[in-house]
XYZ file of C-alpha atoms in Angstrom:
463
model
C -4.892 -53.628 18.294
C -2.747 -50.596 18.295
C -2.152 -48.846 22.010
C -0.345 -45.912 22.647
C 0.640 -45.730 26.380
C 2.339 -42.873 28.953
C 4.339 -44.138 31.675
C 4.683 -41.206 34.447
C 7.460 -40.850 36.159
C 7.080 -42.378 39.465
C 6.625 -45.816 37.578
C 9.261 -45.305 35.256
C 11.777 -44.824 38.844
C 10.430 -48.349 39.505
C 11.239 -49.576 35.804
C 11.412 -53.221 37.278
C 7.481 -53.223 37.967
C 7.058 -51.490 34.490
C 8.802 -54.387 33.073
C 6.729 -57.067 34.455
C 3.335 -55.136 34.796
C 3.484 -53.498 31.838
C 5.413 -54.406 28.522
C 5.637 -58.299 29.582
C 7.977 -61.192 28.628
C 8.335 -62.249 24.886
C 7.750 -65.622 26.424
C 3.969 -65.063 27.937
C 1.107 -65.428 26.175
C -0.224 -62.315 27.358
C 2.660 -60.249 25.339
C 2.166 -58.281 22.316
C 3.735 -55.669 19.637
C 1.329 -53.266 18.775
C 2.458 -50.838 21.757
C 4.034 -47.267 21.204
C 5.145 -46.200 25.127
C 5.679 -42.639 25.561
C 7.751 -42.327 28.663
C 8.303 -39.552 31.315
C 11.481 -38.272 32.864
C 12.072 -40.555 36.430
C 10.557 -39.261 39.511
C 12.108 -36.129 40.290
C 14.545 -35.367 37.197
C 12.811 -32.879 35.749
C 12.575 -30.572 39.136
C 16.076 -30.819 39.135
C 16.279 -29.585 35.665
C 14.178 -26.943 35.912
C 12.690 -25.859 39.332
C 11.046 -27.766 42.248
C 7.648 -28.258 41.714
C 6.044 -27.958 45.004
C 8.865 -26.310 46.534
C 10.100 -23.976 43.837
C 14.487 -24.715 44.900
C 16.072 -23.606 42.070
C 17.369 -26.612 39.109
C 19.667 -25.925 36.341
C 17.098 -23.819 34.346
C 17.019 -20.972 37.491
C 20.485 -20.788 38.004
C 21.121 -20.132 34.322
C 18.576 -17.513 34.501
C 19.411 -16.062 37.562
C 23.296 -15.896 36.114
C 24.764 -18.103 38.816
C 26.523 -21.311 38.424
C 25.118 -24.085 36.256
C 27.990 -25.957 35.777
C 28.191 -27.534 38.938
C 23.860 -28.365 39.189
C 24.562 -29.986 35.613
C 27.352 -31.873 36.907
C 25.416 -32.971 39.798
C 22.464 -34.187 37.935
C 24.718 -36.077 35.395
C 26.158 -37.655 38.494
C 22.777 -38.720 39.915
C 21.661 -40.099 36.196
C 24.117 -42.033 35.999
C 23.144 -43.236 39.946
C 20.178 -44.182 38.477
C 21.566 -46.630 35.914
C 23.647 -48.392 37.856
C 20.142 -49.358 39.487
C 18.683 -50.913 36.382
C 22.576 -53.021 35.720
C 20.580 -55.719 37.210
C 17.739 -55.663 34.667
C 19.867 -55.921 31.483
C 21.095 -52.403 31.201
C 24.672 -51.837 29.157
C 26.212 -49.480 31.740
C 28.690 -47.889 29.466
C 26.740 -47.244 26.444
C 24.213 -45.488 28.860
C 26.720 -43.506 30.424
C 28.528 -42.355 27.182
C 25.122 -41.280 25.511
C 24.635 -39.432 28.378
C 27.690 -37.590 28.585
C 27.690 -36.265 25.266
C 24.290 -35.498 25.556
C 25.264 -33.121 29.332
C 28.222 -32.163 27.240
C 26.527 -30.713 24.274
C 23.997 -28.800 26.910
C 26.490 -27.199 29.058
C 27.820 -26.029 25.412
C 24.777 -24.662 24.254
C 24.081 -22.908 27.720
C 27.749 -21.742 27.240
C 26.907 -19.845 24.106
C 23.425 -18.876 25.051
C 25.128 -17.174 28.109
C 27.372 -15.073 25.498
C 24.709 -14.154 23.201
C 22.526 -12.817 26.415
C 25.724 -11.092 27.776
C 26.159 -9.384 23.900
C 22.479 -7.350 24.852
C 21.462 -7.787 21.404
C 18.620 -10.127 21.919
C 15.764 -10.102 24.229
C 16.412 -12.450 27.329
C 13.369 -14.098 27.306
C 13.923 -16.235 23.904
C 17.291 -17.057 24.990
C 15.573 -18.192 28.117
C 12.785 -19.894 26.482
C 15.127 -21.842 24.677
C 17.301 -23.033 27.289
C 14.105 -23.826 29.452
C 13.068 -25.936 26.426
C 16.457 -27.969 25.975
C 16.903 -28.608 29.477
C 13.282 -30.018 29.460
C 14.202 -32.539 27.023
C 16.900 -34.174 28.768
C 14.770 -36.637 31.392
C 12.755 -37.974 28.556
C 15.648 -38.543 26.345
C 17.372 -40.109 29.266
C 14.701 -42.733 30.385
C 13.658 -43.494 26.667
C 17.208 -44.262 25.319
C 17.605 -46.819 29.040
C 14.759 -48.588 28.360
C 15.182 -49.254 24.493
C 18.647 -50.298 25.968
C 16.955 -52.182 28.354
C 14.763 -54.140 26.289
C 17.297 -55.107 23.335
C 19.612 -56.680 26.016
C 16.582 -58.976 27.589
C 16.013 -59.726 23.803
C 12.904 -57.997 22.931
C 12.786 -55.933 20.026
C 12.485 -52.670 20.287
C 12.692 -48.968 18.726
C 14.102 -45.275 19.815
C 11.663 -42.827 18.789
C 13.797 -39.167 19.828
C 11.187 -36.777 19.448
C 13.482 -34.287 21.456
C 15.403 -33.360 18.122
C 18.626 -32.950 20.241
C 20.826 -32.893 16.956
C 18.511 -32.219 14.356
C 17.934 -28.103 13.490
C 14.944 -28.369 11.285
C 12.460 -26.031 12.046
C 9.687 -28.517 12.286
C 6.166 -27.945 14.618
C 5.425 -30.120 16.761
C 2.992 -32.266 14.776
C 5.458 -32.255 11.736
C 8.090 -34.042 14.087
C 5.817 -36.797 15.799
C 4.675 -37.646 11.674
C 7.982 -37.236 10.190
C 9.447 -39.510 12.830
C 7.053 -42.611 12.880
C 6.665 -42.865 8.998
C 8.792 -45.950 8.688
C 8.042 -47.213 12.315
C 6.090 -50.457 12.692
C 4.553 -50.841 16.437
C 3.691 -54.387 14.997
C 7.707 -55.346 14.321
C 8.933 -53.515 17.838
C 8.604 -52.235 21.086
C 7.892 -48.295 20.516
C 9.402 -45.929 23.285
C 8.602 -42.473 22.589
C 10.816 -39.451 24.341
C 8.038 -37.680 26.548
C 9.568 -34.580 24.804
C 9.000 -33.060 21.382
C 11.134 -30.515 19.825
C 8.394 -27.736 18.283
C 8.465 -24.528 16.784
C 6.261 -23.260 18.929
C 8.255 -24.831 22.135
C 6.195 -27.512 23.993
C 7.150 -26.432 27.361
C 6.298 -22.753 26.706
C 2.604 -23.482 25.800
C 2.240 -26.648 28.060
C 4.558 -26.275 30.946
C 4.957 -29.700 32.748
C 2.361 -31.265 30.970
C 4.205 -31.592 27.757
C 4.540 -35.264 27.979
C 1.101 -35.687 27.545
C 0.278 -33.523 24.738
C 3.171 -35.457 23.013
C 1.168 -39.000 24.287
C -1.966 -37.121 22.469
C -0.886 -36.091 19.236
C 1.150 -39.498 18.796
C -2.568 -41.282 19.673
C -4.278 -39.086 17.309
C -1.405 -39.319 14.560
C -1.530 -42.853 14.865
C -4.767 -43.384 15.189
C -4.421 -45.636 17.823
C -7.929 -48.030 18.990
C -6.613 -47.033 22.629
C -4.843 -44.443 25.085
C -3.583 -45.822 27.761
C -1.993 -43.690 30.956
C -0.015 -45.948 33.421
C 0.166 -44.261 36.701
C 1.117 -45.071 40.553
C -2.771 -44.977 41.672
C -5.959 -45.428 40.079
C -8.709 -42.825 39.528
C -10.315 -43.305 42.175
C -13.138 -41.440 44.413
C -11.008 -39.205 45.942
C -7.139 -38.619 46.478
C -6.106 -42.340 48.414
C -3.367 -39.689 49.782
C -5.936 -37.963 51.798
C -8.684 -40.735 52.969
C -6.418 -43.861 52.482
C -5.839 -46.351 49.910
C -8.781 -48.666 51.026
C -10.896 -46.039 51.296
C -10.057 -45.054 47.873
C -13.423 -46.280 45.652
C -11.480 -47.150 41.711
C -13.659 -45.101 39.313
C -14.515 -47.664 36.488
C -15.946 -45.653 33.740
C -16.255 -42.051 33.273
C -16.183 -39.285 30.644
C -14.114 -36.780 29.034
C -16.431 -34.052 30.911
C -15.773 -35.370 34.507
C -11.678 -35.602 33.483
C -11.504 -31.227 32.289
C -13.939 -31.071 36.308
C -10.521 -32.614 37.593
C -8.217 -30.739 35.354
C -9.977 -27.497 36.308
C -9.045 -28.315 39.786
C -5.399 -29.286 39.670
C -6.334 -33.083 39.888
C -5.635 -33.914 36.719
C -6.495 -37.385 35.267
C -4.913 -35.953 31.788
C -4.045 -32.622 31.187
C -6.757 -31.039 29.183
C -5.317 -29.889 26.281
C -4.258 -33.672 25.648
C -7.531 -34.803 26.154
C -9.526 -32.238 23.790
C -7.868 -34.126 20.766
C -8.417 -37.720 21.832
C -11.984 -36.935 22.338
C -12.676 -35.803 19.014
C -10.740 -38.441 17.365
C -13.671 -40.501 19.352
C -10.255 -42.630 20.991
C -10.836 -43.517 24.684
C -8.266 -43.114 27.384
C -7.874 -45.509 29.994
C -6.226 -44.969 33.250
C -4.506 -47.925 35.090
C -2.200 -48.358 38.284
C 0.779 -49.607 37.358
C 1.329 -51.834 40.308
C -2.050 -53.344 39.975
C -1.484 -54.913 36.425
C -4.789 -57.102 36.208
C -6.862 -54.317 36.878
C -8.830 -53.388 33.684
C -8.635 -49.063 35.308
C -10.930 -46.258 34.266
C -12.254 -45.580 30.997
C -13.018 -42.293 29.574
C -15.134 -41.982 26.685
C -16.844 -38.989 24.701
C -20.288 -40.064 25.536
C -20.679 -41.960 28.640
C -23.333 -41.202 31.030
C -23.542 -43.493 33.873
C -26.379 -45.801 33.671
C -27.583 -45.055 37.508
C -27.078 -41.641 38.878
C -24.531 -41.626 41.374
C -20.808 -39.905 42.520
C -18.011 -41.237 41.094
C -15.116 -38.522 42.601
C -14.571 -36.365 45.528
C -12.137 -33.646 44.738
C -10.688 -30.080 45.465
C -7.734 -28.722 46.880
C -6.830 -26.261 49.777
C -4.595 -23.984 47.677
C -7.202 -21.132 47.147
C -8.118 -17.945 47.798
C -11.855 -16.424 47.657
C -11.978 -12.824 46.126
C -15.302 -11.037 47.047
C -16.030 -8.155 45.284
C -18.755 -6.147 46.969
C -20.309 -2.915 45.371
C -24.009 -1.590 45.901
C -23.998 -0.424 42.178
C -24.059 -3.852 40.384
C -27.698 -4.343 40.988
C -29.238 -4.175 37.643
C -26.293 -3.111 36.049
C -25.274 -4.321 33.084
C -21.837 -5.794 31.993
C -20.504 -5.539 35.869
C -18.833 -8.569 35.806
C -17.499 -8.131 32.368
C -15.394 -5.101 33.576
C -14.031 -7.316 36.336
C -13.209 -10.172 34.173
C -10.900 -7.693 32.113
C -8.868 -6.998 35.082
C -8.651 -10.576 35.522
C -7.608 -11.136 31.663
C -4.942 -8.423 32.151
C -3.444 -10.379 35.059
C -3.797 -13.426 33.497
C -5.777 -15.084 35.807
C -8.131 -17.913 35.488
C -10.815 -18.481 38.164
C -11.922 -21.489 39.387
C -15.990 -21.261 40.311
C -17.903 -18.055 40.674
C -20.915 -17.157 42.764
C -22.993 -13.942 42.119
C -26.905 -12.420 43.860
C -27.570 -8.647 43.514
C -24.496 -6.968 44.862
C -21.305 -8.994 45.226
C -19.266 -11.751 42.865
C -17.304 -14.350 44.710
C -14.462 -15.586 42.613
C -12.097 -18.230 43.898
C -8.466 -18.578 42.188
C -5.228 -20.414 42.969
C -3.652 -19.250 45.875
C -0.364 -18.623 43.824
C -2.658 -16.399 41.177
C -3.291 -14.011 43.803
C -1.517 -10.795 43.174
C -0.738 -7.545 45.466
C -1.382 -5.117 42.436
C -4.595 -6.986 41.244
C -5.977 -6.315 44.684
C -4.853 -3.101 44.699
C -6.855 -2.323 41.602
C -9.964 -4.256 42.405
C -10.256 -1.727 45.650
C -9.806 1.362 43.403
C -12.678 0.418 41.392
C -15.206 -1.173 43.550
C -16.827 -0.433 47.146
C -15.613 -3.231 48.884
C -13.048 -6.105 48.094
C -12.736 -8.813 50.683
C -9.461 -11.906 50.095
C -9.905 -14.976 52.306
C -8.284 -18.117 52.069
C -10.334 -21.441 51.779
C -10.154 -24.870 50.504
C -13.050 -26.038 47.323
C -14.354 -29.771 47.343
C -15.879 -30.581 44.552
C -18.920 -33.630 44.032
C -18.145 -35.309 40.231
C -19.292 -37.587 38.426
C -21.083 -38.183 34.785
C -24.220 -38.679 36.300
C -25.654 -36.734 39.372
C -28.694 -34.815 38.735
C -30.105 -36.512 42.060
C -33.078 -34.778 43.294
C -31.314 -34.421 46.600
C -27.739 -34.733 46.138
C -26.818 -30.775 46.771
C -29.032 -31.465 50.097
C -27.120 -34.468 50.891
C -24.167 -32.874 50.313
C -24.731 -29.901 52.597
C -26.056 -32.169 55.288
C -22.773 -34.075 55.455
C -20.693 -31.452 55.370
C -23.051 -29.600 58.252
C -23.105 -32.547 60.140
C -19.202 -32.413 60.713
C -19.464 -28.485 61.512
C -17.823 -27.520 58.193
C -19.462 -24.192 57.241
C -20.243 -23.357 53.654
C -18.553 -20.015 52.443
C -20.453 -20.538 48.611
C -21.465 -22.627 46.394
C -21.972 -23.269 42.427
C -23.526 -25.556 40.279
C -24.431 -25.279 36.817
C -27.518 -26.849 34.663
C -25.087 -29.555 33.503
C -24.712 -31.301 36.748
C -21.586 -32.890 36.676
C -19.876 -30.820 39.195
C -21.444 -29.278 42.314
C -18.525 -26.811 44.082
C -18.460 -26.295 48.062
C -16.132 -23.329 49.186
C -14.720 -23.719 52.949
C -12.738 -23.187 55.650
C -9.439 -24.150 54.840
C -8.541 -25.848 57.780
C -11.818 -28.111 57.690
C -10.703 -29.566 53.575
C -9.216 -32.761 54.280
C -12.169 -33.711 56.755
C -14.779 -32.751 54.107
C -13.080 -34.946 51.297
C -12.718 -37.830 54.004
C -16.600 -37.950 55.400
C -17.724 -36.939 51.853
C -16.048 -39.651 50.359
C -16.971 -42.285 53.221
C -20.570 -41.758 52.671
C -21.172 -40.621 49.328
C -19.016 -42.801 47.862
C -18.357 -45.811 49.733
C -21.135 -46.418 51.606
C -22.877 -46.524 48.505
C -20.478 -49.231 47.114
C -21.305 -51.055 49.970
C-alpha cells in the first residue's frame, strides 16, 4: 500500500509525537515503507517569513517590500531555527550538520534579497515580479528546514530515509510545478525509504502566487495524484469533527467518520478548511480518498472523504461558519422583473475581486455576504451610485453540513434551535442539493449558535 501523508505544522513543532504516532519504530510490527510525508514549515515559521497570519506584523517578506531592514528579521529567524533544533538534539538530531545547512541556506537568501533589492532600486523592472519572487523564496525556507531535520532525524535513529527538495533552492531550471514533483521522484522508491517531501515546490507559475498559504497542500495533491497513491492521508492537531472543539470543547467535539469531497469545498467555502480545495479537486478525480487523522490520537482510524459517499441515514455531520463577515444588501425597486440585475452587480464584484459567500434574493433586494477583510470603501461607494439603497452590516454565518440532510424538517429544526436561544435570523440559503443549509446572524450571538446547534443536532443525536 502506497500513502502519501501531510504533516501540518503544529504537529511537526511536536516532532516527538510525530515520531511515535506517526512514522513508527523499525522495530514494531505496525511499521512500514510505502510512506511519502510531505511536511509543513513548524508552527509559526512561515508568519515570520512572510506576514502574521491572523495578525498581519510584518516577517521578512514585508520588510523587504516595504524597503526597511531585513537583515536583522532574517537574522532573527535563523537564530530561532536553530532554537528549534537544539529541541529535537534529544531525538537523534546532528546539531551541526543542521545548523550548517541552514546557514548557507539564510546566507544564500539574504544574497538573493541583496541583489533583488539592486535590480528594484535600477527602476528597470516592475516591482511586483521582483516581489513575487522574493515572496516565493522566502516561502520555501520552513519546508526546506523541517524536511532536511527530519530526514536527519530519521537516518541517526537508523531508519532509512530520503530528501525529496522540491523547493529547487539551487537548481535554475525553469520547470512547472508538475514537471518538478515527476522529475524528482523518478528514481525514488517509497518501498526502500522513508519519503519526506519539502511542503514547497519551486514552479513556473510560483506556488505561493496562485495558492497563497495553502501551497503545501497542492504540493501533497499533485505528489498523490503523480504517484498514484491507494491513500491521502492529512495528519493534523484535531479531528474533523462536528464543529470547531475550539469553540464548544473538545468533548463536545462529535469526530466526523466518513464524509465526501462535497461537504470538504462547504468547509473550504467557509474558511474551515479540511483541505484546501484546489488540492482536493485532483484527488477526487483520480477517485483517491483523503483521510483526516489527529495526530495525537494515533489509533484513531479519522475521517474519510470519498467521491461518492452519501451517508446511509440522513443526518448532520458538521456545524460550521465563522464571525468574520459582512452582509451587503443591495436594495433597488427596479429589479422586479428585470432581467440580468444581478449580473450587473456580480461585475462590480468581479472587478474587485471579490468572492461571496451565500446569497439571498425576493423581488427587490440581493443579500450578499463576503469576508469581512473583502469589504472595500470604493466598492461601496460604487454600489450606492448605481442602486437605490445599499445597506453593510456585520454578522456571523453558521452553516448545517453534512452528505446527507434532506430531512423533511431539518431547516425547521434548525430555526427552532436557534429561536429558542433568541438568536435572530438576518437570511438564509439553501440550495436543491442539500448539503449545506446557511443561517446569517448577529455577530455577537455566533459562538452560542455553533455551541447549542452542535449540542443538539449533533450530539444529542450520537447519544
Amino acid at each position: 500500500m502506497l500513502t502519501v501523508e501531510k504533516i501540518g505544522g503544529t504537529s511537526m513543532t511536536k516532532f516527538e509525537d510525530v515520531l511515535t504516532n506517526i512514522i513508527g519504530n523499525p522495530n514494531n510490527p505496525n511499521f512500514r515503507f510505502g510512506r511519502v510525508f510531505v511536511v509543513s514549515a513548524y508552527a509559526g515559521i512561515t508568519n515570520m517569513l512572510l506576514e502574521d497570519k491572523k495578525t498581519k506584523a510584518p516577517g521578512v517578506y514585508q520588510y523587504f517590500v516595504q524597503g526597511e531592514d531585513y537583515e536583522k528579521p532574517l537574522e532573527d529567524l535563523l537564530n530561532h531555527l536553530l532554537s528549534i533544533n537544539e529541541g529535537f538534539v534529544e531525538l537523534g538530531l546532528d546539531y551541526e550538520v543542521c545548523k550548517k545547512f541552514l546557514i548557507e541556506r539564510i546566507e544564500q537568501t539574504q544574497s538573493y534579497l541583496n541583489s533583488m533589492g539592486e535590480i528594484i532600486a535600477s527602476g528597470y523592472v516592475q516591482r511586483e515580479s521582483i516581489f513575487s519572487a522574493a515572496r516565493e523564496l522566502l516561502s520555501s525556507i520552513g519546508e526546506a528546514h523541517s524536511a532536511f531535520n527530519s530526514v536527519n532525524i530519521l537516518k541517526n535513529r537508523g531508519i532509512p530515509a530520503r530528501l525529496v527538495d522540491l523547493t529547487g533552492f539551487k537548481d535554475s531550471k525553469q520547470l512547472t510545478i508538475s514537471e518538478r514533483i515527476e522529475q524528482s521522484f523518478k528514481n525514488v522508491d517509497p518501498f526502500a525509504e522513508i519519503i519526506i517531501a519539502t511542503g514547497y515546490t519551486k514552479g513556473r507559475e510560483g506556488i505561493m502566487r496562485q495558492f497563497a498559504r495553502g501551497y503545501s497542500e497542492i504540493t501533497f495533491s499533485k505528489i498523490a495524484t503523480q504517484l498514484h497513491a491507494d491513500e491521502a492521508i492529512i495528519h493534523k492537531e484535531y479531528h474533523l469533527s462536528s464543529a470547531d472543539p475550539k469553540v464548544v470543547g473538545i468533548d463536545k467535539a462529535v469526530p466526523v467518520g466518513h464524509t465526501n469531497y462535497d461537504v470538504a469545498d462547504q468547509l473550504a467555502d467557509i474558511g474551515m478548511e479540511a483541505i484546501h480545495p484546489n488540492a482536493a479537486k485532483p484527488l477526487e478525480l483520480a477517485g483517491i480518498n483523503l483521510r483526516l487523522k489527529n495526530t495525537f490520537e494515533p489509533e484513531h482510524p479519522g475521517t474519510l472523504i470519498s467521491k461518492d459517499y452519501v451517508g446511509p441515514e440522513a443526518k448532520i455531520e458538521i456545524i460550521a461558519g465563522s464571525d468574520k463577515v459582512v452582509i451587503i444588501e443591495i436594495h433597488d425597486a427596479s429589479m422586479v422583473g428585470q432581467t440580468g440585475f444581478d449580473y450587473e452587480i456580480m461585475k462590480t464584484f468581479k472587478r474587485f475581486d471579490i468572492s461571496y459567500i451565500t446569497k439571498a434574493t425576493n423581488a427587490n433586494s440581493i443579500s450578499l455576504v463576503i469576508w469581512q477583510t473583502d469589504l472595500k470603501d470604493e466598492l461601496i461607494g460604487e454600489l450606492r451610485e448605481k442602486y437605490q439603497t445599499i445597506t453593510v452590516k456585520e454578522v456571523a454565518i453558521v452553516c448545517v453540513i453534512g452528505s446527507n440532510i434532506a430531512l423533511p424538517n431539518i431547516l425547521a429544526r434548525a430555526a427552532a434551535i436557534l429561536a429558542k436561544n433568541k438568536i435572530n435570523i438576518n437570511c438564509v440559503s439553501q440550495s436543491l442539493r442539500q448539503v449545506n443549509m446557511q443561517f446569517v446572524i448577529d455577530r455577537e450571538m455566533y459562538t452560542k449558535a455553533i455551541i447549542e446547534m452542535n449540542k443538539e443536532l449533533c450530539c444529542e443525536v450520537k447519544n
